[in-house]
PDB file of C-alpha atoms in Angstrom:
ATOM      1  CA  UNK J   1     -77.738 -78.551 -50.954  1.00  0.00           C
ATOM      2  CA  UNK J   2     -74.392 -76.844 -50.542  1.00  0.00           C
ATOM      3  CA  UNK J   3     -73.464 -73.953 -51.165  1.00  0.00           C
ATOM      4  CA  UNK J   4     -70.765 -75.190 -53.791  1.00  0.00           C
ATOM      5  CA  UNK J   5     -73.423 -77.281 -55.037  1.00  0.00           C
ATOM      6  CA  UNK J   6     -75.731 -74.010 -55.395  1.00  0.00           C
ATOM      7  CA  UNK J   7     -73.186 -72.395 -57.323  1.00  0.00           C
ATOM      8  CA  UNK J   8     -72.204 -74.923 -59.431  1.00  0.00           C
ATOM      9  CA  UNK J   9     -75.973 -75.474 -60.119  1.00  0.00           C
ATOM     10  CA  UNK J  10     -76.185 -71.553 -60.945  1.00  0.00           C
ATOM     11  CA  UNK J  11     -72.878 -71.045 -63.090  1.00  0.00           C
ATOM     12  CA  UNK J  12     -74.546 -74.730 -64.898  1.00  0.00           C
ATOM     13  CA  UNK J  13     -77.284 -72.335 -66.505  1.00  0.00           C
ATOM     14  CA  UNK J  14     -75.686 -69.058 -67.635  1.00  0.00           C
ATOM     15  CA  UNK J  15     -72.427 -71.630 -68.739  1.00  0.00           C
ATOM     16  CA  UNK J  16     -70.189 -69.508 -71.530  1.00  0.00           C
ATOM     17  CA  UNK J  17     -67.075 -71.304 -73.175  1.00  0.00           C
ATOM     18  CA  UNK J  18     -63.712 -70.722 -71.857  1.00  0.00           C
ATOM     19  CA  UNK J  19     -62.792 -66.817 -71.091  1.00  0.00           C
ATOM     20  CA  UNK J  20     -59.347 -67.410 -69.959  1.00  0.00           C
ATOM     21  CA  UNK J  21     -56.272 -68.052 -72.296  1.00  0.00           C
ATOM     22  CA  UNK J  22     -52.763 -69.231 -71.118  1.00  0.00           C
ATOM     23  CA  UNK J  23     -49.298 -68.704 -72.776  1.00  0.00           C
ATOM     24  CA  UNK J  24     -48.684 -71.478 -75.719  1.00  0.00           C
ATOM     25  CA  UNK J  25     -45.873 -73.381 -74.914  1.00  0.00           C
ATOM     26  CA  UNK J  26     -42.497 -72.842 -75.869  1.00  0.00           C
ATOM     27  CA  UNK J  27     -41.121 -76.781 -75.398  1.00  0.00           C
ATOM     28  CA  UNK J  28     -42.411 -80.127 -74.881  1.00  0.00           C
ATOM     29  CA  UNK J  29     -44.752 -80.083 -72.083  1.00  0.00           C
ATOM     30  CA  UNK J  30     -45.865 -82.512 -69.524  1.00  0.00           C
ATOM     31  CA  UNK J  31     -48.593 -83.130 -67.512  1.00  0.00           C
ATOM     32  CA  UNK J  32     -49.490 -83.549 -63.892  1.00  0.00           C
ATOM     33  CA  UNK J  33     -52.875 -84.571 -62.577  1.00  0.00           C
ATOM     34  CA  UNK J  34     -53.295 -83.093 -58.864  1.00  0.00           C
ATOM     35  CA  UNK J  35     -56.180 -83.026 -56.183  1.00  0.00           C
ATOM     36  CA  UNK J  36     -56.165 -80.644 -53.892  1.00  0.00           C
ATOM     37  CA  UNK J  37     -59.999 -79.977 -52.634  1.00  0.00           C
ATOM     38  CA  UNK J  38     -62.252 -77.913 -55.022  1.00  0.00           C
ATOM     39  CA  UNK J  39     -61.140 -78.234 -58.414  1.00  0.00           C
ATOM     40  CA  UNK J  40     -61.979 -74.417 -59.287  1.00  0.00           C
ATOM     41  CA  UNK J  41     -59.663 -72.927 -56.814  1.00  0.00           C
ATOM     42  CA  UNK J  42     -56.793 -75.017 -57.466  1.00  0.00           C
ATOM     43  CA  UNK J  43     -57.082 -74.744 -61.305  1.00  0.00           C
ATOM     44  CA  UNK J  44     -57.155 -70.611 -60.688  1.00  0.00           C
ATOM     45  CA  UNK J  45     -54.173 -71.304 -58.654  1.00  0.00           C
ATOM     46  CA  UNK J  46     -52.213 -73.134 -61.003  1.00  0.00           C
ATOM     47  CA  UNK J  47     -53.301 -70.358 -64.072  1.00  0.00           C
ATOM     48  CA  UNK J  48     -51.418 -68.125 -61.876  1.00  0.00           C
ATOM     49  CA  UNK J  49     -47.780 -70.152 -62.343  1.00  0.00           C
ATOM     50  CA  UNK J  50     -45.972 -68.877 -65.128  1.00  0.00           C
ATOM     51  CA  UNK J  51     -44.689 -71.805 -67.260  1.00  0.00           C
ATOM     52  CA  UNK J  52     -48.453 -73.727 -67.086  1.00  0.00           C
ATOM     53  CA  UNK J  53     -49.579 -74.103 -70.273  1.00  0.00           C
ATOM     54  CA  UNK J  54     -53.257 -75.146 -69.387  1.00  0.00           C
ATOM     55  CA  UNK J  55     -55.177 -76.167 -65.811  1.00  0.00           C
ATOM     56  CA  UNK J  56     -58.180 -77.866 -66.751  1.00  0.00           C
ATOM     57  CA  UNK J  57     -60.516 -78.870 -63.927  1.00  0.00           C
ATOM     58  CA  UNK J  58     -61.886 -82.797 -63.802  1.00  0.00           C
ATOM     59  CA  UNK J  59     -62.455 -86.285 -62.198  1.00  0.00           C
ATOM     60  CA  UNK J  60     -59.979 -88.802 -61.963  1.00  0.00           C
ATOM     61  CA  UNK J  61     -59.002 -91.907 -59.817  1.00  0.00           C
ATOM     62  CA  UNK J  62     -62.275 -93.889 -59.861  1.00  0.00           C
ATOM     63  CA  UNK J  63     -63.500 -96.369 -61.858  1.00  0.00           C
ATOM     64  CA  UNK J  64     -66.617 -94.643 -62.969  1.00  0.00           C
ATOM     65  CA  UNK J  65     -66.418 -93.828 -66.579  1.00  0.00           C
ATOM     66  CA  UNK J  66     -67.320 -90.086 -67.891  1.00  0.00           C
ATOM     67  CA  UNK J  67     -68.146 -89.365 -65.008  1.00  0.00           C
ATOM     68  CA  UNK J  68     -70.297 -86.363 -64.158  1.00  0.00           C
ATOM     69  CA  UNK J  69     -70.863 -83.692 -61.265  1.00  0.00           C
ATOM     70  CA  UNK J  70     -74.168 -85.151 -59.936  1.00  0.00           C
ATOM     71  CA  UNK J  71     -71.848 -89.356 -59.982  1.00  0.00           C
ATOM     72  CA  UNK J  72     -68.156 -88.506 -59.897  1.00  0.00           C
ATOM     73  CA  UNK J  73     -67.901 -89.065 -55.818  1.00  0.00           C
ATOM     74  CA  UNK J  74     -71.006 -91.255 -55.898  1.00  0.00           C
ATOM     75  CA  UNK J  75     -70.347 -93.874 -52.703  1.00  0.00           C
ATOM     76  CA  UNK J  76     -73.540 -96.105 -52.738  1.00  0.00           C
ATOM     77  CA  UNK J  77     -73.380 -99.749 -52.440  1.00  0.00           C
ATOM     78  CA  UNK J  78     -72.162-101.544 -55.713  1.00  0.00           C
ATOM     79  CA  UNK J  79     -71.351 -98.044 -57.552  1.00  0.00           C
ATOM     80  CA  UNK J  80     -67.624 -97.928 -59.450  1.00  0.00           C
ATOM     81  CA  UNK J  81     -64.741 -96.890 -57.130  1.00  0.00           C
ATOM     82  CA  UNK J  82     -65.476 -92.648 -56.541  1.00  0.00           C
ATOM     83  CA  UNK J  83     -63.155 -90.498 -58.384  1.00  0.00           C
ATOM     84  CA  UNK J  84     -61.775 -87.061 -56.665  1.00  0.00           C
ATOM     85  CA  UNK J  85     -62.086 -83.196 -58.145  1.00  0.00           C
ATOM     86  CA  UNK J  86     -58.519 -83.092 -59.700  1.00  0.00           C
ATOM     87  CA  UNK J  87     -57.109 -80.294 -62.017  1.00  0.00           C
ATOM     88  CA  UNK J  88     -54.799 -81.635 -65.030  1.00  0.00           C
ATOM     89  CA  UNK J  89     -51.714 -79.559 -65.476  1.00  0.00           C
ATOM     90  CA  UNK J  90     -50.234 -79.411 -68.783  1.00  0.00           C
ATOM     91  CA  UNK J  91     -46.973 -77.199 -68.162  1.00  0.00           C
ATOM     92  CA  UNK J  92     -43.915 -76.208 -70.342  1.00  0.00           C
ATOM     93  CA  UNK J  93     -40.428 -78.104 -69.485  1.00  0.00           C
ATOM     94  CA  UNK J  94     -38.589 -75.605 -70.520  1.00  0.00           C
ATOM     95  CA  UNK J  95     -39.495 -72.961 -67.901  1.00  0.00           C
ATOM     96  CA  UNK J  96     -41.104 -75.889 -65.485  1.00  0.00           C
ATOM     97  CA  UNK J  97     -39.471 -78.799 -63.806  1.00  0.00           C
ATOM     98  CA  UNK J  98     -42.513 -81.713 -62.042  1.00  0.00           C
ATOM     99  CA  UNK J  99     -40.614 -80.567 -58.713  1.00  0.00           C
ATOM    100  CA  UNK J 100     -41.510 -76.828 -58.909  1.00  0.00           C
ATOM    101  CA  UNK J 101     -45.367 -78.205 -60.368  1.00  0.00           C
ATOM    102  CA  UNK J 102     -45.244 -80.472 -56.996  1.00  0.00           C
ATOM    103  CA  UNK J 103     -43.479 -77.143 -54.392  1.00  0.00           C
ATOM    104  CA  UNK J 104     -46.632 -75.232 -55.697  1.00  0.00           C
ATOM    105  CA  UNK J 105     -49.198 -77.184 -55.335  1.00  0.00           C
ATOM    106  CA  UNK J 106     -48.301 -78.253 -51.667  1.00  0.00           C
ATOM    107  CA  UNK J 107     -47.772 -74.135 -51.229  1.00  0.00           C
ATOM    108  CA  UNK J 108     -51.645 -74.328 -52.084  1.00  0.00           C
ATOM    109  CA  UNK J 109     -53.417 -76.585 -50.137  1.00  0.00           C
ATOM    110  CA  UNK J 110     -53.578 -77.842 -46.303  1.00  0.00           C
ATOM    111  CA  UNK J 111     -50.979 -80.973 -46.463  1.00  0.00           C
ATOM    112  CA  UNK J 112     -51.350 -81.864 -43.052  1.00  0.00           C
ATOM    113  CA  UNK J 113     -55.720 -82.309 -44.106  1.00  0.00           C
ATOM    114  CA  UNK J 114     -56.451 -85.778 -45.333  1.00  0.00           C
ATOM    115  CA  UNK J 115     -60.256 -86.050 -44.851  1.00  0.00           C
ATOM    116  CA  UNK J 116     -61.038 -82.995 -47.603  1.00  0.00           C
ATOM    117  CA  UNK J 117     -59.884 -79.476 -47.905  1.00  0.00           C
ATOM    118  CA  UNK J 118     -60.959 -76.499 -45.976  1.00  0.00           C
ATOM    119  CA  UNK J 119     -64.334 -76.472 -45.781  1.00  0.00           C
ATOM    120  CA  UNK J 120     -64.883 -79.492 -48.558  1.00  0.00           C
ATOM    121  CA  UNK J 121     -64.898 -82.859 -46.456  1.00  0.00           C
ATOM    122  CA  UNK J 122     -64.377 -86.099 -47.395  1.00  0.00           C
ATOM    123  CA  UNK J 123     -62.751 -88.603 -49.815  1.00  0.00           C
ATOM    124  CA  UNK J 124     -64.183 -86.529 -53.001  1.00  0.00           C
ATOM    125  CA  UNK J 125     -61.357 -83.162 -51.886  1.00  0.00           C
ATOM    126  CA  UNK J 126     -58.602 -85.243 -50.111  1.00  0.00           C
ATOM    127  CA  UNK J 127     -55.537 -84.424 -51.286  1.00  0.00           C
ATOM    128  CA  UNK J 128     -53.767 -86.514 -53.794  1.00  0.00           C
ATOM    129  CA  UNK J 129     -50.318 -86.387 -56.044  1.00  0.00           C
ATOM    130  CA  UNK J 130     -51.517 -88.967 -59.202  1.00  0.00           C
ATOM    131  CA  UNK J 131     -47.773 -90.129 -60.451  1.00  0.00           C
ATOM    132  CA  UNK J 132     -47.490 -91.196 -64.317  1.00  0.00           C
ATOM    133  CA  UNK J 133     -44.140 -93.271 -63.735  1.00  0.00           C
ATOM    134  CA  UNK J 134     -41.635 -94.404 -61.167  1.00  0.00           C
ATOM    135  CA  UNK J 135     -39.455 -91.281 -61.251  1.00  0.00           C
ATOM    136  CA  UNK J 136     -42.739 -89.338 -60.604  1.00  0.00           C
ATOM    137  CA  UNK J 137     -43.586 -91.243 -57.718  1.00  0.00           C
ATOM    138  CA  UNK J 138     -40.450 -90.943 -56.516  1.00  0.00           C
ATOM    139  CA  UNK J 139     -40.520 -87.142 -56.759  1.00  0.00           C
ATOM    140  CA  UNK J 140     -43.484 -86.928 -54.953  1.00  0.00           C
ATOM    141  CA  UNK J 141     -42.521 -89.200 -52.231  1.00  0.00           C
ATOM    142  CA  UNK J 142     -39.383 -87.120 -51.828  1.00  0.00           C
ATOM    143  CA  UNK J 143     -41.418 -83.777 -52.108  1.00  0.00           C
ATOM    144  CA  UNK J 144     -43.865 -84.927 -49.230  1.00  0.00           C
ATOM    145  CA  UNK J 145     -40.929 -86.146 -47.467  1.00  0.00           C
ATOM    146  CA  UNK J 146     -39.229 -82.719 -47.436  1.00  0.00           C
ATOM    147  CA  UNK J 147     -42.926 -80.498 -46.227  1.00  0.00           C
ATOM    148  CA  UNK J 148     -43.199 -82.922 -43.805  1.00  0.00           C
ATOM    149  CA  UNK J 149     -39.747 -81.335 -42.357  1.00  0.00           C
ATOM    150  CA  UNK J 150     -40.751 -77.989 -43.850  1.00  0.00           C
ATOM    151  CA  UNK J 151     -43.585 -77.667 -41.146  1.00  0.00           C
ATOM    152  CA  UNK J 152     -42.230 -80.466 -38.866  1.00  0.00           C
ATOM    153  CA  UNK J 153     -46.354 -81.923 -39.140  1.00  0.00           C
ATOM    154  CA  UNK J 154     -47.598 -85.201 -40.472  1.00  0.00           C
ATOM    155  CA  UNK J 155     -48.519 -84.761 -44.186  1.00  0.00           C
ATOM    156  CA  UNK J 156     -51.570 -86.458 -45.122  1.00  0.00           C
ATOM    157  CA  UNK J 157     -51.296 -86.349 -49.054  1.00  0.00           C
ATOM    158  CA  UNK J 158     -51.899 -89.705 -50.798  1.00  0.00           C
ATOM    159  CA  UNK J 159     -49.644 -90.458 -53.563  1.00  0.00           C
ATOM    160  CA  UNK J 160     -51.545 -92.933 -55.757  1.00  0.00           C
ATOM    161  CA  UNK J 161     -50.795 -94.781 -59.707  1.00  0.00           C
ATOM    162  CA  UNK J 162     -52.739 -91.987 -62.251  1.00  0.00           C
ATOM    163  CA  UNK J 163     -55.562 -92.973 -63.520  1.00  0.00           C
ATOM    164  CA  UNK J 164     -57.658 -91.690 -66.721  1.00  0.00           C
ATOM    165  CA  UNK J 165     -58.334 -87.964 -66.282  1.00  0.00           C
ATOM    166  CA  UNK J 166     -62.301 -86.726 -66.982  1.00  0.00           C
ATOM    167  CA  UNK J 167     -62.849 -82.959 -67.766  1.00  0.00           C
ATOM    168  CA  UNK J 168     -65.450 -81.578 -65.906  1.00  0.00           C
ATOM    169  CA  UNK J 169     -68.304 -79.866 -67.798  1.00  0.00           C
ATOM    170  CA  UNK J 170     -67.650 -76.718 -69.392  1.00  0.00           C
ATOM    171  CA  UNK J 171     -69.699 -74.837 -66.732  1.00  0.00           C
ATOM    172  CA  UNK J 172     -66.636 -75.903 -64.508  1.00  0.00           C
ATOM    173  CA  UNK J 173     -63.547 -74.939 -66.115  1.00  0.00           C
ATOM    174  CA  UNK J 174     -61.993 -71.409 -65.413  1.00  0.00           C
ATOM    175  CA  UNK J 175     -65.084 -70.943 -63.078  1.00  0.00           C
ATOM    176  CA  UNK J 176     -63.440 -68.245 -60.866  1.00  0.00           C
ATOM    177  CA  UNK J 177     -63.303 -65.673 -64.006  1.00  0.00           C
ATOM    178  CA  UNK J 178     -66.489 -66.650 -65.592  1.00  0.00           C
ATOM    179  CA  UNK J 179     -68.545 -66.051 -61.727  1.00  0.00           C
ATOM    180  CA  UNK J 180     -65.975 -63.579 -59.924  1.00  0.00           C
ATOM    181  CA  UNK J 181     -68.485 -62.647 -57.356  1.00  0.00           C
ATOM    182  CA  UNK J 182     -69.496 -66.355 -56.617  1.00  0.00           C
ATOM    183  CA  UNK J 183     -65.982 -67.720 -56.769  1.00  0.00           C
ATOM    184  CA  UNK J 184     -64.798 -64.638 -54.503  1.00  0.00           C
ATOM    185  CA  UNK J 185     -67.428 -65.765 -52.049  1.00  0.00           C
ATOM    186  CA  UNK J 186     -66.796 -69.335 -52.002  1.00  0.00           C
ATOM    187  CA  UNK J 187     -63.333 -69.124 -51.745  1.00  0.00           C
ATOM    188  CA  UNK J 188     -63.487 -66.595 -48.732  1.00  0.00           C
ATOM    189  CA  UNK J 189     -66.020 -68.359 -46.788  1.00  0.00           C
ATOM    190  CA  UNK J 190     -64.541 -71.958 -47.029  1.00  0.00           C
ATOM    191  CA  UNK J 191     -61.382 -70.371 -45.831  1.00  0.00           C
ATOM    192  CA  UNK J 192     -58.912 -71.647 -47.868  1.00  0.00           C
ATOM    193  CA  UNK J 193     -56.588 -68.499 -48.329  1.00  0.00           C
ATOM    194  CA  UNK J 194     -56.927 -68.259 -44.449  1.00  0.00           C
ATOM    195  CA  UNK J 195     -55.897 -71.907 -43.698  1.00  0.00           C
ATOM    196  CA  UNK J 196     -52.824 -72.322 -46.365  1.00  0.00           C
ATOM    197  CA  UNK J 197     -51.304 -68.841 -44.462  1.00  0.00           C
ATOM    198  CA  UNK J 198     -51.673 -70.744 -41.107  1.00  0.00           C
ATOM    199  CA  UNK J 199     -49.980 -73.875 -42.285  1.00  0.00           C
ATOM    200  CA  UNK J 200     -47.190 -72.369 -44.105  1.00  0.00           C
ATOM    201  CA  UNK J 201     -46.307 -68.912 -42.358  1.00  0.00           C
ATOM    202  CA  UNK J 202     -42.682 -68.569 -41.728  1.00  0.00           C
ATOM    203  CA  UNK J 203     -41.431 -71.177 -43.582  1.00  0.00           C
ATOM    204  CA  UNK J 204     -39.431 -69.618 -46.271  1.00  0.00           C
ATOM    205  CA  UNK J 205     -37.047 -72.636 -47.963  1.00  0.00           C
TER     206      UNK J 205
END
């Protein structure tokens, strides 16, 4: 067992309902469903951003309906397409455009890591923009176009048609201020703080 899977387990039995409130929005809002290795760390990230409305951590891009922790990335022979941890981002248009939701998440993860994130490996935490729409997808192409010249690397971030977006279980969502201690240590030891400085150190535009 991992030791995300050993926390997970742990935070499953003492599981309290959501601790954490965001702003109510102040516009229409939109949402944006993003993968970007463990879902608990990117949804804290995205809390962080003012103008986000909600970040709710899930599974999406499978076929496997309500899908659950123990089945979401299950790749056995004849199981439904896996899904990926994602986090849905509901965010506020009037103080948040998708391109500033897109610049924020790529500030956030390893783009140039296509086989998982930090110490998370394989398809279940590659990194992935879902798109909702043509001008979406165009966005994002344009946004991975530009980091690619940003940090003048390959980006390995799969833009892919959304899919329907599963919540995760309750136990899951807004994880890192339910279990401080165990989300301090899991963050710290997989490295991800570490890794996103290396990649993206110096560049400043």
């Amino acid at each position: 067992m991992s030791m995300r899977t050993l926390l997970a387990a742990l935070a499953g039995v003492i599981a309290l309902g959501m601790s954490a409130t965001l702003a109510q929005a102040e516009g229409p809002t939109a949402k944006a469903i993003l993968a970007g290795g463990c879902f608990w760390c990117l949804e804290h990230d995205f809390r962080k951003l003012p103008g986000v409305v909600s970040a709710v951590s899930g599974y999406s891009g499978g076929d496997r309906p309500n899908p659950t922790y123990q089945n979401y990335n299950d790749e056995s022979p004849g199981a439904p397409v896996p899904h990926v941890e994602v986090v849905e981002v509901t965010y506020d248009l009037s103080k948040l455009s998708y391109d500033k939701v897109l610049d924020y998440f790529y500030r956030h993860i390893d783009p140039t890591d296509g086989g998982g994130q930090f110490c998370d490996r394989g398809p279940a935490y590659a990194p992935v923009i879902y798109t909702a729409n043509a001008a979406e997808k165009s966005a994002a192409d344009t946004k991975t176009a530009l980091v690619a010249q940003q940090l003048k690397m390959k980006i390995d971030v799969a833009v892919r048609d959304a899919k329907i977006f599963w919540p995760a279980e309750d136990y899951h969502q807004d994880y890192a201020n339910k279990n401080p201690l165990k989300y301090k240590y899991y963050r710290f030891s997989c490295g991800r703080d570490r890794r996103v400085s290396e990649v993206w150190d110096g560049v400043t535009n």
